[in-house]
Amino acid sequence: MNFSGALLGIGNALLDITATVDEDFLAKHKIGLNEAVKGDADTQRQLLEDLASCADVRRSAGGSGLNVLRAAQWVLGSGDVCTFIGCIGDDENGRTLLRAGEAAGLQLACQIVDCPTSTCVVLVTGTQRSMHSLQNASGKFSFHRFLEPPTQEIFALAEVVYLSGFFLNVCTTTAEYVAKAATDAGKRFVLDLGAPRVVRGQAATIKKLLPFTDVVFGNDAEFAALGEILDLEGASPEDVGRYVAASPKTPSGTDRTVVITYGKDPVVVVRTGGDVTRFPVPPVAPEDIVDVNGAGDAFLGGFLSRYLNRAPLPECVASGLSMSALVIRRAGCTFA
């Protein structure tokens, strides 16, 4: 299954700007510890000015969807197996992302617009990280351009189509089209919930997408939010996973897999039929943890690299855990 373009990811491409700061810096900018903020240009400009004196500011490819595909391609090795579709600006930050994708062995089929590339300031405090994202070009994704022949040819090649939940804040029309078109073409469709605020803010779209999903991925907080929008008051994340796994699927008679991560606690996998498996997370010594930013993305990338080839679930999860353990020992979502 490792042919060119077999794994297609659709999401937001951002340039990550990462720096280590203390809690006083966070307080000054009114950013909570481990908080993700969708900010404005003036606030981010001030952040970058205040970070100018930091010696360890690092710029790297980012955005959850792009991170997932970079991780998957790293596990798969050579061969341009993974293709990413998003939207970037016609600027140096956009060209940095293109170079990073090429260096990772990815095929990037990004729409390019006359707008600054989206950025995310990642503030690392101890083992925690806070993020201030500014959506510029990534929010200009065009459904009409997605329907043009070059992109449709890329879509036709894919065996597995992965959609980042964060993309739902950009173009729900594309998301709904992709879910149905992938299913109609016999492809496997994977949905990453993204974040609790995405789940709550895009409740109507997520409900439309769920019937088409072959895999639903998220952490415990995201599944708790999913339970809220599905009117499962008081349900645990695992209970919500059971409900989703058993929910009607298009086409009928096919299985669904639900993957729930709990940080350092065991990963829970629920299959259609109610089978639940728990996979322990190998411990990492606290002194070895550098940055947990991107751990979930790396896990999903590792998982998908094996899922693409229809590997047994334990092998898929093991690959995901191996990637997340690698990433948290490094600064940013990097692998080598």
Coordinates of C-alpha atoms in Angstrom, one line a residue:
M1 CA 0.0 0.0 0.0
N2 CA 3.1 2.2 0.1
F3 CA 2.5 3.8 -3.3
S4 CA 2.9 7.5 -4.0
G5 CA 0.0 9.5 -2.5
A6 CA -1.6 6.6 -0.6
L7 CA -2.1 8.6 2.6
L8 CA -3.7 12.0 2.1
G9 CA -4.0 14.6 4.8
I10 CA -6.0 17.8 4.8
G11 CA -5.5 20.4 7.4
N12 CA -4.0 23.8 8.3
A13 CA -0.3 24.5 7.6
L14 CA 1.3 26.9 10.1
L15 CA 4.9 28.0 10.9
D16 CA 5.6 27.2 14.5
I17 CA 7.7 29.8 16.4
T18 CA 8.8 28.1 19.6
A19 CA 10.5 29.6 22.7
T20 CA 11.1 28.7 26.3
V21 CA 9.5 31.2 28.7
D22 CA 8.6 31.5 32.4
E23 CA 5.1 31.9 33.9
D24 CA 5.7 35.7 34.3
F25 CA 6.0 36.0 30.5
L26 CA 2.7 34.1 30.1
A27 CA 1.0 36.3 32.7
K28 CA 2.2 39.5 31.0
H29 CA 0.5 38.4 27.8
K30 CA -2.6 37.0 29.6
I31 CA -2.0 33.5 28.3
G32 CA -2.7 30.6 30.6
L33 CA -0.4 27.7 31.2
N34 CA -1.1 25.0 28.7
E35 CA -3.7 27.2 27.0
A36 CA -4.3 27.3 23.2
V37 CA -5.4 30.8 22.1
K38 CA -6.6 31.8 18.7
G39 CA -5.3 35.3 18.7
D40 CA -5.0 38.5 16.7
A41 CA -2.2 40.1 14.7
D42 CA -1.4 42.9 17.2
T43 CA -1.0 40.5 20.1
Q44 CA 1.2 38.1 18.2
R45 CA 3.3 41.0 16.9
Q46 CA 3.9 42.0 20.6
L47 CA 4.7 38.4 21.5
L48 CA 7.3 38.2 18.8
E49 CA 8.9 41.5 19.8
D50 CA 9.2 40.4 23.4
L51 CA 10.7 37.1 22.2
A52 CA 13.3 38.8 20.1
S53 CA 15.8 38.8 22.9
C54 CA 15.4 35.0 23.6
A55 CA 18.3 32.9 22.4
D56 CA 16.4 29.7 21.7
V57 CA 13.6 30.9 19.4
R58 CA 13.1 28.1 16.8
R59 CA 11.0 28.1 13.6
S60 CA 9.6 24.8 12.2
A61 CA 6.8 23.3 10.2
G62 CA 3.6 23.1 12.3
G63 CA -0.1 22.8 12.3
S64 CA -1.6 19.6 13.6
G65 CA -2.5 18.2 10.1
L66 CA 1.0 18.8 8.7
N67 CA 2.6 17.4 11.9
V68 CA 0.6 14.2 11.5
L69 CA 1.7 13.7 7.9
R70 CA 5.3 14.5 8.6
A71 CA 5.3 11.9 11.4
A72 CA 3.7 9.2 9.2
Q73 CA 6.1 9.9 6.3
W74 CA 9.1 9.7 8.7
V75 CA 8.0 6.2 9.8
L76 CA 7.3 5.1 6.3
G77 CA 10.6 6.3 5.0
S78 CA 11.1 7.2 1.3
G79 CA 8.6 7.0 -1.5
D80 CA 6.4 10.1 -1.2
V81 CA 3.7 8.0 0.3
C82 CA 2.1 11.0 2.1
T83 CA 0.5 14.1 0.5
F84 CA -0.7 17.1 2.4
I85 CA -3.3 19.6 1.2
G86 CA -3.7 23.0 2.9
C87 CA -3.2 26.7 2.2
I88 CA -0.1 28.9 2.7
G89 CA 0.9 32.4 1.8
D90 CA 3.2 33.5 -1.0
D91 CA 5.9 34.6 1.5
E92 CA 9.1 33.4 3.2
N93 CA 7.2 31.6 5.9
G94 CA 5.3 29.7 3.3
R95 CA 8.5 28.8 1.4
T96 CA 9.9 27.6 4.7
L97 CA 7.0 25.2 5.1
L98 CA 7.4 23.9 1.5
R99 CA 11.1 23.3 2.1
A100 CA 10.3 21.5 5.4
G101 CA 7.8 19.3 3.6
E102 CA 10.2 18.5 0.9
A103 CA 12.9 17.6 3.4
A104 CA 10.5 15.3 5.2
G105 CA 9.7 13.5 2.0
L106 CA 6.2 14.8 1.8
Q107 CA 4.3 15.9 -1.3
L108 CA 2.7 19.3 -0.5
A109 CA -0.2 20.3 -2.8
C110 CA -0.9 23.5 -1.0
Q111 CA -3.0 26.3 -2.3
I112 CA -1.0 29.5 -2.4
V113 CA -2.7 32.9 -1.7
D114 CA -1.7 36.5 -1.5
C115 CA -1.8 36.6 2.3
P116 CA 0.7 35.9 5.1
T117 CA 1.3 32.3 6.1
S118 CA -0.4 31.3 9.3
T119 CA 1.8 31.2 12.4
C120 CA 1.7 29.7 15.9
V121 CA 3.8 31.0 18.8
V122 CA 4.5 28.0 21.0
L123 CA 5.6 29.0 24.6
V124 CA 7.2 26.2 26.5
T125 CA 7.2 26.4 30.3
G126 CA 8.8 23.4 31.9
T127 CA 7.0 20.4 30.2
Q128 CA 3.9 22.5 29.4
R129 CA 3.2 24.5 26.4
S130 CA 0.9 27.4 25.6
M131 CA 0.0 28.3 22.0
H132 CA -1.0 31.6 20.4
S133 CA -2.1 30.9 16.8
L134 CA -2.8 33.4 14.1
Q135 CA -4.9 32.1 11.2
N136 CA -4.0 33.9 8.0
A137 CA -3.5 32.0 4.8
S138 CA -4.7 28.7 6.2
G139 CA -8.2 30.3 6.6
K140 CA -8.3 31.2 2.9
F141 CA -8.7 27.6 1.7
S142 CA -10.9 27.4 -1.4
F143 CA -13.3 24.6 -2.0
H144 CA -13.6 25.6 -5.6
R145 CA -9.8 25.2 -6.1
F146 CA -10.0 21.8 -4.3
L147 CA -12.4 20.7 -7.0
E148 CA -10.0 21.5 -9.8
P149 CA -8.5 18.6 -11.8
P150 CA -4.9 18.7 -10.3
T151 CA -6.3 18.3 -6.7
Q152 CA -8.9 15.8 -7.7
E153 CA -6.2 13.6 -9.3
I154 CA -4.3 13.7 -5.9
F155 CA -7.5 12.8 -4.1
A156 CA -8.2 9.9 -6.4
L157 CA -4.8 8.3 -5.6
A158 CA -5.4 8.1 -1.9
E159 CA -6.2 4.9 -0.1
V160 CA -6.6 6.6 3.3
V161 CA -7.9 10.2 3.8
Y162 CA -7.1 11.9 7.1
L163 CA -8.9 15.2 8.1
S164 CA -7.6 17.4 10.9
G165 CA -10.4 18.7 13.1
F166 CA -8.9 22.1 13.1
F167 CA -9.7 22.3 9.4
L168 CA -13.4 22.4 10.3
N169 CA -12.9 26.0 11.4
V170 CA -11.8 26.8 7.8
C171 CA -14.0 25.1 5.3
T172 CA -16.8 22.8 6.4
T173 CA -18.0 22.4 2.7
T174 CA -14.7 20.8 1.8
A175 CA -14.8 18.6 5.0
E176 CA -18.3 17.3 4.2
Y177 CA -17.4 16.7 0.5
V178 CA -14.2 14.8 1.5
A179 CA -16.0 12.5 3.9
K180 CA -18.7 11.5 1.5
A181 CA -16.4 11.3 -1.6
A182 CA -13.8 9.2 0.2
T183 CA -16.5 6.7 1.4
D184 CA -18.2 6.6 -2.1
A185 CA -14.8 5.8 -3.6
G186 CA -14.1 3.0 -1.1
K187 CA -11.3 4.9 0.7
R188 CA -10.9 4.8 4.5
F189 CA -11.7 8.1 6.2
V190 CA -10.0 9.2 9.4
L191 CA -11.2 12.1 11.5
D192 CA -9.1 13.7 14.2
L193 CA -11.3 15.7 16.6
G194 CA -8.6 18.4 17.1
A195 CA -9.6 20.1 20.3
P196 CA -12.6 20.4 22.7
R197 CA -13.3 23.9 21.4
V198 CA -13.4 22.6 17.8
V199 CA -15.8 19.8 18.8
R200 CA -18.1 22.3 20.6
G201 CA -17.8 25.0 17.9
Q202 CA -18.3 22.6 14.9
A203 CA -20.9 20.3 16.5
A204 CA -23.3 20.3 13.5
T205 CA -20.5 19.4 11.0
I206 CA -19.0 16.7 13.2
K207 CA -22.4 15.0 13.5
K208 CA -22.6 15.0 9.7
L209 CA -19.0 13.5 9.4
L210 CA -19.3 10.8 12.0
P211 CA -21.3 8.3 9.9
F212 CA -18.6 8.3 7.2
T213 CA -15.7 7.7 9.7
D214 CA -13.6 4.5 9.7
V215 CA -11.4 5.9 12.5
V216 CA -12.2 8.6 15.0
F217 CA -9.2 9.9 17.0
G218 CA -9.0 12.2 20.0
N219 CA -7.9 12.7 23.6
D220 CA -10.1 12.3 26.7
A221 CA -11.0 16.0 26.8
E222 CA -12.1 15.9 23.1
F223 CA -14.2 12.9 23.7
A224 CA -15.8 14.5 26.7
A225 CA -16.7 17.4 24.5
L226 CA -18.0 15.0 21.9
G227 CA -20.3 13.5 24.6
E228 CA -21.7 16.9 25.3
I229 CA -22.7 17.6 21.7
L230 CA -24.2 14.1 21.3
D231 CA -26.3 14.7 24.5
L232 CA -24.5 12.0 26.5
E233 CA -24.5 14.0 29.7
G234 CA -22.2 12.5 32.4
A235 CA -20.7 9.9 30.0
S236 CA -17.1 9.1 30.4
P237 CA -14.8 9.5 27.4
E238 CA -14.7 5.7 27.1
D239 CA -18.5 5.6 27.2
V240 CA -18.6 8.2 24.4
G241 CA -16.1 6.1 22.4
R242 CA -18.4 3.0 22.8
Y243 CA -21.4 5.1 21.6
V244 CA -19.5 6.4 18.6
A245 CA -18.1 3.0 17.7
A246 CA -21.6 1.5 17.7
S247 CA -23.3 4.4 15.8
P248 CA -24.7 4.0 12.3
K249 CA -22.0 3.9 9.6
T250 CA -22.0 4.5 5.9
P251 CA -21.7 2.1 4.3
S252 CA -23.5 -0.1 6.7
G253 CA -21.9 -3.4 7.8
T254 CA -18.4 -1.9 7.9
D255 CA -16.4 -1.5 11.1
R256 CA -15.3 1.7 12.9
T257 CA -12.4 2.2 15.3
V258 CA -12.3 4.8 18.0
V259 CA -8.9 5.7 19.5
I260 CA -8.8 7.7 22.8
T261 CA -5.5 8.9 24.3
Y262 CA -5.1 9.9 28.0
G263 CA -1.6 11.3 28.1
K264 CA 0.6 9.0 30.2
D265 CA -2.3 6.7 30.9
P266 CA -3.3 3.7 28.7
V267 CA -4.6 4.4 25.2
V268 CA -8.2 3.0 24.8
V269 CA -9.3 1.6 21.5
V270 CA -13.0 0.7 20.9
R271 CA -14.2 -1.3 17.9
T272 CA -17.6 -1.7 16.4
G273 CA -19.2 -4.5 18.4
G274 CA -18.0 -3.0 21.7
D275 CA -14.6 -4.6 22.0
V276 CA -12.4 -2.4 24.2
T277 CA -8.6 -2.8 24.4
R278 CA -6.2 -0.8 26.6
F279 CA -2.6 -0.2 25.6
P280 CA -0.2 0.9 28.4
V281 CA 2.0 3.9 27.6
P282 CA 5.7 3.1 28.2
P283 CA 7.0 5.5 30.9
V284 CA 9.4 8.3 30.0
A285 CA 11.5 9.7 32.8
P286 CA 10.5 13.3 33.7
E287 CA 14.1 14.5 33.1
D288 CA 13.9 13.2 29.6
I289 CA 10.8 15.2 28.7
V290 CA 11.7 18.3 26.7
D291 CA 8.4 19.4 25.1
V292 CA 5.1 17.6 24.9
N293 CA 4.0 19.8 22.0
G294 CA 3.0 17.6 19.0
A295 CA 2.9 14.3 21.0
G296 CA -0.7 13.6 20.0
D297 CA 0.1 14.5 16.3
A298 CA 3.1 12.2 16.4
F299 CA 1.0 9.4 17.9
L300 CA -1.6 9.7 15.1
G301 CA 1.1 9.9 12.4
G302 CA 2.7 6.7 13.7
F303 CA -0.7 5.0 14.0
L304 CA -1.6 5.9 10.4
S305 CA 1.7 4.7 9.0
R306 CA 0.7 1.2 10.0
Y307 CA -3.1 1.6 9.5
L308 CA -2.4 2.5 5.9
N309 CA -1.0 -1.1 5.4
R310 CA -3.9 -2.7 7.4
A311 CA -1.6 -3.7 10.2
P312 CA -3.1 -5.2 13.3
L313 CA -4.3 -2.6 15.8
P314 CA -1.6 -3.4 18.4
E315 CA 1.0 -2.7 15.8
C316 CA -0.7 0.6 14.8
V317 CA -0.9 1.7 18.5
A318 CA 2.7 0.6 19.2
S319 CA 3.9 2.7 16.3
G320 CA 2.0 5.7 17.6
L321 CA 3.4 5.3 21.1
S322 CA 6.9 5.0 19.7
M323 CA 6.5 8.3 17.8
S324 CA 5.0 10.2 20.7
A325 CA 7.8 9.0 23.0
L326 CA 10.4 10.2 20.5
V327 CA 8.8 13.6 20.0
I328 CA 8.5 14.5 23.7
R329 CA 12.2 14.1 24.1
R330 CA 12.8 16.8 21.5
A331 CA 12.0 20.5 21.1
G332 CA 9.0 20.9 18.8
C333 CA 7.4 18.2 16.7
T334 CA 10.7 16.9 15.3
F335 CA 11.9 13.4 14.7
A336 CA 15.6 13.6 13.9

